[in-house]
Backbone as a ProteinNet text record, in pm:
[ID]
protein_1_A
[PRIMARY]
MKDQEYYFHQTPFDLCKDIISNIPLNPDDILLEPFAGEGNFYNNFPEQLEKHRCEIEDGLDFRDFDYEGTNVNTIITNPPFRIDNKNAFFDILLFFAKIRHIKNMYILCSAICFESLTPIRMFKLNEAGIYLNKITCVNVKKWRGRYYICYFSRIYNDSFDYYLRIY
[TERTIARY]
78.6	2.6	88.1	63.1	141.5	87.6	131.5	85.3	204.1	188.6	286.7	420	418.8	539.1	614.9	535.1	592.9	673.7	611.4	678.5	799.4	790.8	902.1	1025.5	1008.1	1120.1	1176.5	1127.5	1181.2	1324.8	1418.5	1549.6	1554.5	1617.8	1620.8	1675.7	1610.6	1646.5	1789	1840.3	1973.7	2078.2	2044.1	2132.6	2143.4	2030	2033.4	2114.8	2100.4	2178.3	2326.5	2365	2506.4	2565.1	2486	2530.9	2553.5	2465.5	2478.2	2591.2	2612.4	2725.9	2857.8	2862.9	2994	3011.2	2922.3	2934.1	2990.4	3098.8	3158.4	3083.2	2970.3	2890.1	2948.5	2925.3	2977.4	2862.3	2889.7	2780.3	2698.5	2761.4	2690.4	2612.5	2620.1	2548.7	2398.6	2333.6	2189.5	2149	2080.4	2051.3	1911.5	1904.8	1777.5	1769.6	1655.4	1623.5	1506.3	1534.8	1436.3	1335.1	1361.6	1273.1	1257	1198.2	1200.9	1129.2	1026.5	951.3	899.4	931.6	882.6	984.8	1091	1179.4	1299.8	1338.6	1447.6	1580.5	1612.8	1725.7	1695.2	1592.9	1560.5	1558.7	1495.6	1490	1618.7	1722.3	1857.8	1948.4	1901.6	1983.5	2015.1	2132.9	2164.4	2070.5	2024.1	1924.3	1975.7	2109.8	2160	2175.6	2153.9	2161.9	2024.2	2026.1	1906.5	1882.2	1744.7	1718.8	1586.5	1570	1441.7	1414.7	1290.9	1251.2	1143.6	1137.9	1038.5	985.9	862.6	805.9	679.1	684.1	570.6	444.4	451.6	333.8	263.5	342.1	294.1	262.3	273.7	249.7	365.1	485.1	605.2	698.3	693.8	772.2	911.4	1018.3	1152.3	1174.5	1103.9	1118.1	1060.2	969.1	901.4	967.1	1066.1	1131.4	1197.4	1202.4	1271.6	1419.3	1492.9	1645	1709.7	1669.7	1737.4	1707.1	1588.9	1550.3	1612.8	1643.2	1695.7	1842.5	1899.3	2042.4	2099	2016.2	2057.5	2191.7	2284.7	2416.3	2450	2364.2	2398.5	2265.4	2276.3	2162.5	2203.9	2107.3	2131.7	1994.4	2004.3	1875.9	1898.9	1790.4	1776.6	1667.8	1704	1600.3	1518.4	1402.2	1332.8	1404.6	1388.8	1452.1	1384.7	1252.2	1174	1089	1084	991.6	924.9	795.8	725.5	757.3	776	804.9	936.5	1036.9	1170.9	1279.8	1395.9	1505.6	1542.7	1524.5	1540	1667.6	1748.6	1865.5	1953.2	1997	2079.1	2016.4	1884.8	1815	1806.7	1792.3	1787.2	1924.6	2031.3	2166.7	2196.3	2156.5	2182.1	2102.3	1976.9	1897.3	1967	2020.6	2088.1	2220.3	2290.4	2422.5	2407.1	2298.2	2274.6	2244.1	2218	2196.9	2331.3	2391.5	2530.9	2559.2	2468.2	2506.4	2494.9	2450.4	2451.5	2595.9	2665.8	2814.3	2838.9	2749.5	2764.7	2636.1	2647.2	2539.6	2576.2	2502.2	2521.9	2401.4	2417.4	2306.7	2322.2	2217.5	2210.6	2140.7	2207.4	2152.5	2172.9	2092.9	2112.3	2219.4	2258	2359.3	2299.2	2173.6	2118.2	2128.4	2099	2113.7	2264.8	2346.4	2489.8	2540.2	2500.3	2542.5	2483.4	2381.3	2329.6	2414.5	2517.2	2610.9	2716.1	2675.3	2761.1	2875.2	2976.3	3080.7	3029.2	2936.2	2881.8	2804.1	2728.9	2658.5	2751.2	2863.1	2956.2	3017.8	3045.9	3100.4	3005	2879.5	2772.8	2768	2779.1	2783.8	2900.7	3020.6	3142.1	3136.4	3069.2	3052.1	2966.6	2870.5	2793.2	2857.1	2988.6	3067.9	3056.4	3002.4	2989.2	3067	3138.3	3228.7	3204.2	3213.2	3204.9	3341.6	3327.6	3444.7	3456.5	3352.2	3366	3244.2	3272.7	3166.5	3178.3	3070.7	3063.8	2962.8	3004.9	2910	2840	2714.1	2635	2543.9	2509.6	2409.1	2275.3	2163.6	2031.6	1958.8	1949	1889.6	1745.5	1662	1522.2	1515.4	1610.1	1616.2	1696.4	1760.1	1831.6	1941.5	2035.9	2143.3	2238.7	2332.2	2431.4	2378.4	2407.2	2368.9	2491.9	2490.4	2607.8	2573.5	2652.9	2639.9	2739.2	2693.4	2778	2792.9	2912.7	2938.7	2981.2	2906.1	2939.1	2966.3	3066	3092.9	3140	3161.7	3216.9	3367.5	3427.7	3572.2	3615.2	3696.2	3738.2	3819.1	3791.5	3858.3	3894.2	4022.1	4069.4	4079.8	4038.7	4039.4	3939.3	3829.4	3725.9	3735.3	3756.1	3777.8	3687.4	3680.8	3593.6	3652	3624.7	3651.5	3523.9	3520.5	3395.3	3379.6	3492.9	3481.6	3395.1	3314.9	3238.6	3310.3	3335.1	3415.4	3328
-113.7	1.1	125.6	215.5	340.9	439.6	426.4	515.3	612.5	688.3	783	711.6	597.3	526.5	482.5	437.9	399.7	514	634.4	748.7	793.6	782	816	736.8	610.5	520.3	521.4	612.2	621.1	683.9	618.6	671	808.1	907.4	1040.7	1034.1	1110.4	1119.4	1159.7	1262.2	1307.2	1204.2	1126.4	1019.6	908.8	874.1	771.1	824	948	1008.7	1006.2	1037.3	1035.5	897.1	796.9	665.9	613.4	635.9	588.5	652.3	781.3	849.8	804.2	728.4	677.3	530	469.7	332.9	326.8	250.3	244.1	139.2	188.1	102.2	94.6	-26.7	-68.5	-68.4	-52.2	-53.5	-181.9	-293	-423	-451.9	-362.6	-390	-386.3	-483.8	-492.2	-468.8	-361.5	-320.8	-361.6	-393	-416.1	-342.7	-280.9	-217.5	-305.9	-405.5	-499.8	-448.8	-333.4	-275.7	-127.7	-101.4	27.6	143.1	107	214	314.1	441	541.9	565.6	482.7	483.1	573.2	611.8	707.4	651.6	525.3	465.4	444.9	377.3	340.5	464.1	568.6	686.5	760.9	722.4	775.2	681.4	560.4	470.5	537.9	525.9	580.7	524	611.2	574.3	472.6	473.3	388.7	244.5	217.3	80.6	16.7	-118.8	-193	-191.4	-163	-154.4	-212.7	-264.9	-333.2	-293.1	-308.9	-271.3	-376.1	-386.4	-461.8	-367.5	-389.4	-308.9	-383.7	-441.7	-521.5	-444.5	-312.7	-229.1	-222.5	-246.4	-249.7	-390.3	-484.7	-625	-691.5	-633.2	-691	-732.9	-856.8	-911.2	-952.2	-917	-947.5	-1094.1	-1175.7	-1323.5	-1381	-1307.6	-1354.9	-1295.7	-1215.5	-1153.5	-1262	-1242.3	-1333.5	-1309.9	-1355.1	-1333.6	-1403.7	-1526	-1597.3	-1537.4	-1496.9	-1435.9	-1297.8	-1223.5	-1089.2	-1081.3	-1183.1	-1182.2	-1056.8	-1012.1	-895.9	-931.4	-830.8	-859.3	-757.8	-651.7	-556.6	-517.1	-533.5	-492.5	-360.3	-263.7	-135.6	-113.2	-111.9	-103	-64.1	-26.5	-8.4	-101.1	-220.2	-320.6	-290.2	-346.8	-326.3	-393.4	-330.6	-382	-515.6	-512.6	-636.6	-685.3	-818.9	-882.2	-991.8	-1006	-1102.1	-1090.5	-967.7	-931.5	-978.5	-998.7	-1037.6	-958.4	-941.5	-878.8	-966.6	-916.5	-992.8	-957.8	-872.5	-824.4	-934.5	-1024.7	-1137.3	-1229.8	-1261.9	-1346.4	-1282.7	-1157.6	-1084.9	-1096.6	-1070.4	-1080.4	-1223.8	-1319.6	-1460.4	-1497.6	-1453.2	-1478.4	-1428.5	-1307.2	-1257	-1329.1	-1359.8	-1422	-1556.4	-1626.5	-1754.8	-1751.6	-1625.4	-1608.3	-1575.2	-1677.4	-1664.6	-1552.7	-1514.8	-1404.7	-1267	-1251.9	-1125.6	-1108.1	-1016	-992.9	-885.8	-789.7	-673.9	-640.1	-603.9	-565.3	-439.2	-334.2	-210.5	-192.8	-218.4	-227.7	-121	-32.7	66.6	1.5	19.8	-45.3	30.9	10.2	74.3	3	71.8	4.4	-122.7	-130.2	-256.9	-364.8	-340.6	-440.5	-479.4	-384.2	-409.7	-502.8	-472.9	-546.2	-690.1	-714	-843.1	-940.9	-881.3	-966.4	-1027.7	-1126.8	-1200.6	-1267.1	-1307.7	-1391.3	-1509.1	-1584	-1704.1	-1666.5	-1552.5	-1508.6	-1460.4	-1389.5	-1352	-1472.7	-1574.5	-1702.6	-1760.4	-1760.9	-1819.2	-1737	-1609.1	-1524.8	-1557.3	-1571	-1604.9	-1746.8	-1846.6	-1971.6	-1967.6	-1863.1	-1845.2	-1764.9	-1726.3	-1659.2	-1511.5	-1454.1	-1307.1	-1245.6	-1138	-1089	-939.8	-891.6	-747.4	-688.1	-581.4	-516.1	-373	-305.4	-167	-128.3	-38.6	18.7	170	238.1	384.8	427.7	517.3	567.6	700.2	705.5	827.5	866.3	987.1	1030.7	1057.5	1009	1043.5	1103.5	1238.4	1315.3	1265	1248.8	1206.5	1070.3	985.7	853.9	855.8	966.5	987.2	886.1	879.4	787.8	764.4	680	641.4	523.6	533.8	428.3	386.9	269.4	211.2	165.3	206.9	150.6	39.9	-83.4	-200.1	-250	-257.9	-311.4	-458.1	-547.9	-687.9	-718.7	-813.5	-858.2	-1002.5	-1058.5	-1195.5	-1189.9	-1079.8	-1067.8	-1086.9	-1190.3	-1217.2	-1098.4	-1069.9	-954.3	-996.3	-999.7	-1041.2	-920.5	-803.4	-685.4	-695.9	-773	-789.6	-940.1	-955.5	-1087.7	-1107.3	-1229.7	-1256.9	-1382.3	-1389.3	-1510.3	-1579.4	-1710.1	-1790.2	-1842.6	-1841.4	-1882.7	-1787.2	-1839.5	-1756.7	-1744.9	-1627.3	-1611.9	-1577.4
3.9	0.4	0	-90.1	-104.5	-7.1	119.4	227.6	256.6	370.6	410.3	437.7	499.3	529.3	400.1	299.9	169.2	110.3	115.2	47.8	131.8	265.6	352.7	319.2	288.6	261.7	121.4	39.2	-98.6	-88	-167.6	-170	-235.2	-168.5	-228.8	-375.6	-461	-604.6	-619.4	-555.6	-569.9	-525.8	-416.1	-372.8	-482.2	-533.1	-645.3	-764.3	-798.2	-906.6	-881.2	-755	-711.7	-717.2	-662.7	-663.4	-802.1	-886.7	-1027.2	-1096.1	-1070.2	-1141	-1095.6	-984.8	-939.1	-964.1	-1042.2	-1083.3	-1220.9	-1241	-1373.6	-1461	-1517.4	-1605.3	-1742.9	-1796.4	-1931.2	-2028.7	-2161.4	-2259.9	-2266.1	-2223.5	-2223.4	-2095.3	-1998.8	-1871.6	-1890	-1824.4	-1822.8	-1676.7	-1648.1	-1511.1	-1465.3	-1338.2	-1267.9	-1139.1	-1121.5	-990.9	-937.3	-848.7	-811.6	-702.6	-644.8	-546	-580.6	-698.1	-764	-691	-610.1	-547.1	-649.9	-632.4	-726.8	-842.8	-848.4	-960.8	-954	-830.4	-821.2	-877.3	-855.7	-920	-1065.1	-1092.7	-1233.2	-1326.3	-1284.7	-1364.4	-1381.3	-1308	-1324.3	-1401.6	-1433.5	-1511.9	-1651.3	-1704	-1838.6	-1939.9	-2026.3	-2128.3	-2229.2	-2257	-2355.2	-2308.7	-2177.1	-2124.7	-2113.8	-2134.1	-2111.9	-1964.1	-1924.8	-1784.9	-1758.1	-1635.1	-1593.7	-1445.2	-1412.8	-1275.1	-1225.6	-1093.1	-1024.4	-911.4	-877.2	-765.2	-716.9	-599.1	-553	-545.2	-521.8	-520.8	-656	-761.7	-902.1	-951.1	-864.3	-895.6	-966	-950	-1010.5	-897.2	-853.2	-746.1	-804.4	-732.8	-774.1	-791	-712.3	-720.3	-851.2	-908.9	-1029.2	-1162.5	-1148.1	-1265.9	-1352.8	-1485.4	-1574.8	-1585.6	-1488.5	-1479.2	-1594.3	-1626.9	-1739.3	-1870.3	-1894.1	-2025.3	-2051.1	-1946.3	-1965.4	-1948.3	-1881	-1850.4	-1781.7	-1684.3	-1599.4	-1541.8	-1542.8	-1482	-1372.5	-1351.9	-1249.7	-1177.4	-1042.5	-955.7	-887.7	-889.7	-815.6	-743.1	-609.2	-531.8	-389.1	-328.2	-181.1	-144.5	-98.4	-74.9	53.3	70	194.9	311.5	424.8	548.6	586.8	576.5	619.7	499.4	489.8	407.9	499.5	491.5	574.6	719.4	763.8	904.6	955.1	875.4	922.3	843.9	897.9	829.6	713.6	592.6	472.3	397.1	451.4	383.2	331.2	417.1	378.3	279.2	298.5	206.6	65.7	58.1	-67	-135.1	-63	-119.5	-171.4	-94	-129	-255.5	-258.3	-374.2	-503.2	-501.9	-622.6	-643.6	-535	-552.7	-623.2	-609.2	-670.9	-819.1	-871.1	-1015	-1075.3	-1138.4	-1179.6	-1271.3	-1354.9	-1454.1	-1393.3	-1267.3	-1200.3	-1151.4	-1205	-1174.7	-1072.8	-1063.7	-973.5	-903.1	-775.5	-692.2	-611.4	-634.8	-556.9	-471.8	-343.4	-248.8	-139.7	-132.6	-29.5	94.4	207.5	324	452.1	553.4	682.7	760.2	874.8	967.9	1015.4	1047.6	1091.8	993.4	867.8	763	744.4	741.7	726.1	846	966.3	1077.8	1077.1	995.3	989.7	900.9	840.8	764.8	852.5	928.4	1023.6	947.4	1011.5	944.2	871.1	935.8	867.5	742.5	742.6	625.4	515.7	556.6	457.3	387.5	474.3	416.3	320.2	344.9	256.6	124.8	129.3	13.7	-67	-2.3	-69.7	-138.6	-69.7	-126.9	-252.1	-251.9	-376.1	-483.1	-455.8	-551.6	-560.7	-453.6	-450.8	-327.8	-355.7	-258.8	-239	-114.5	-82.8	-130.2	-212.4	-266.5	-230.7	-187.9	-151.3	-66.8	29.2	114.1	103.4	75	79.2	177.4	267.1	372.2	327.9	352.5	322.3	441	449.9	547	470.1	527.2	477.7	592.8	581.8	697.8	738.9	637.3	662.9	735.8	717	780.5	905.3	942.6	1068.5	1084.4	992.9	1018	900.8	926.6	829.6	745.4	619.4	533.7	449	397.4	326.5	190.7	96.2	-40.3	-46.4	-50.6	-49.3	-192.9	-240	-375.4	-361.7	-420.3	-424.4	-570	-588.8	-721.5	-722.3	-838.6	-856.2	-845.7	-824	-813.4	-673.1	-649.8	-507.5	-452.4	-327.9	-264.7	-127.4	-99.2	38.2	132.5	90.4	178.6	291.1	262.6	357.8	407.5	533.4	585.7	708.5	758.9	878.7	946.4	1078.5	1155.3	1175.1	1145.1	1163.7	1309.4	1382.4	1521.6	1603.5	1691.8	1784.1	1913.7	1969.9	2088.1	2198.3
[MASK]
+++++++++++++++++++++++++++++++++++++++++++++++++++++++++++++++++++++++++++++++++++++++++++++++++++++++++++++++++++++++++++++++++++++++++++++++++++++++++++++++++++++++

């Protein structure tokens, strides 16, 4: 339902524009915004690139998208914090990590979502062949906090490590 809370959680247009302007996109990239909301990321995607969007409020669920038919290789999104009343951040990342032709994911997330990436969950993402390569911190005043643009790719990166042992 597109209520006041729905509109409050829309990613600011200028932030989407800045994020996209800092992504080294290639002419053969096929983009997907799987949680498009009002389209602030999608509407900033370069016109010359093939682009797709999903939005549950419009009847387009990201789980039903034709990933094989479109060969999307880049995800740019601010996913919902909760799906079915639980923190869905890791589940969303793992969903996309299992689609082998998705090579890059640029995911905007809150500190709570970022902190949900436990060592075991990072290990599972790495097992699926996706690695955290870069973190960019931003402030979003209306959301009162720090947010992180997490860049995941199929390129192994040993700059981000973790201990699996629980102390």
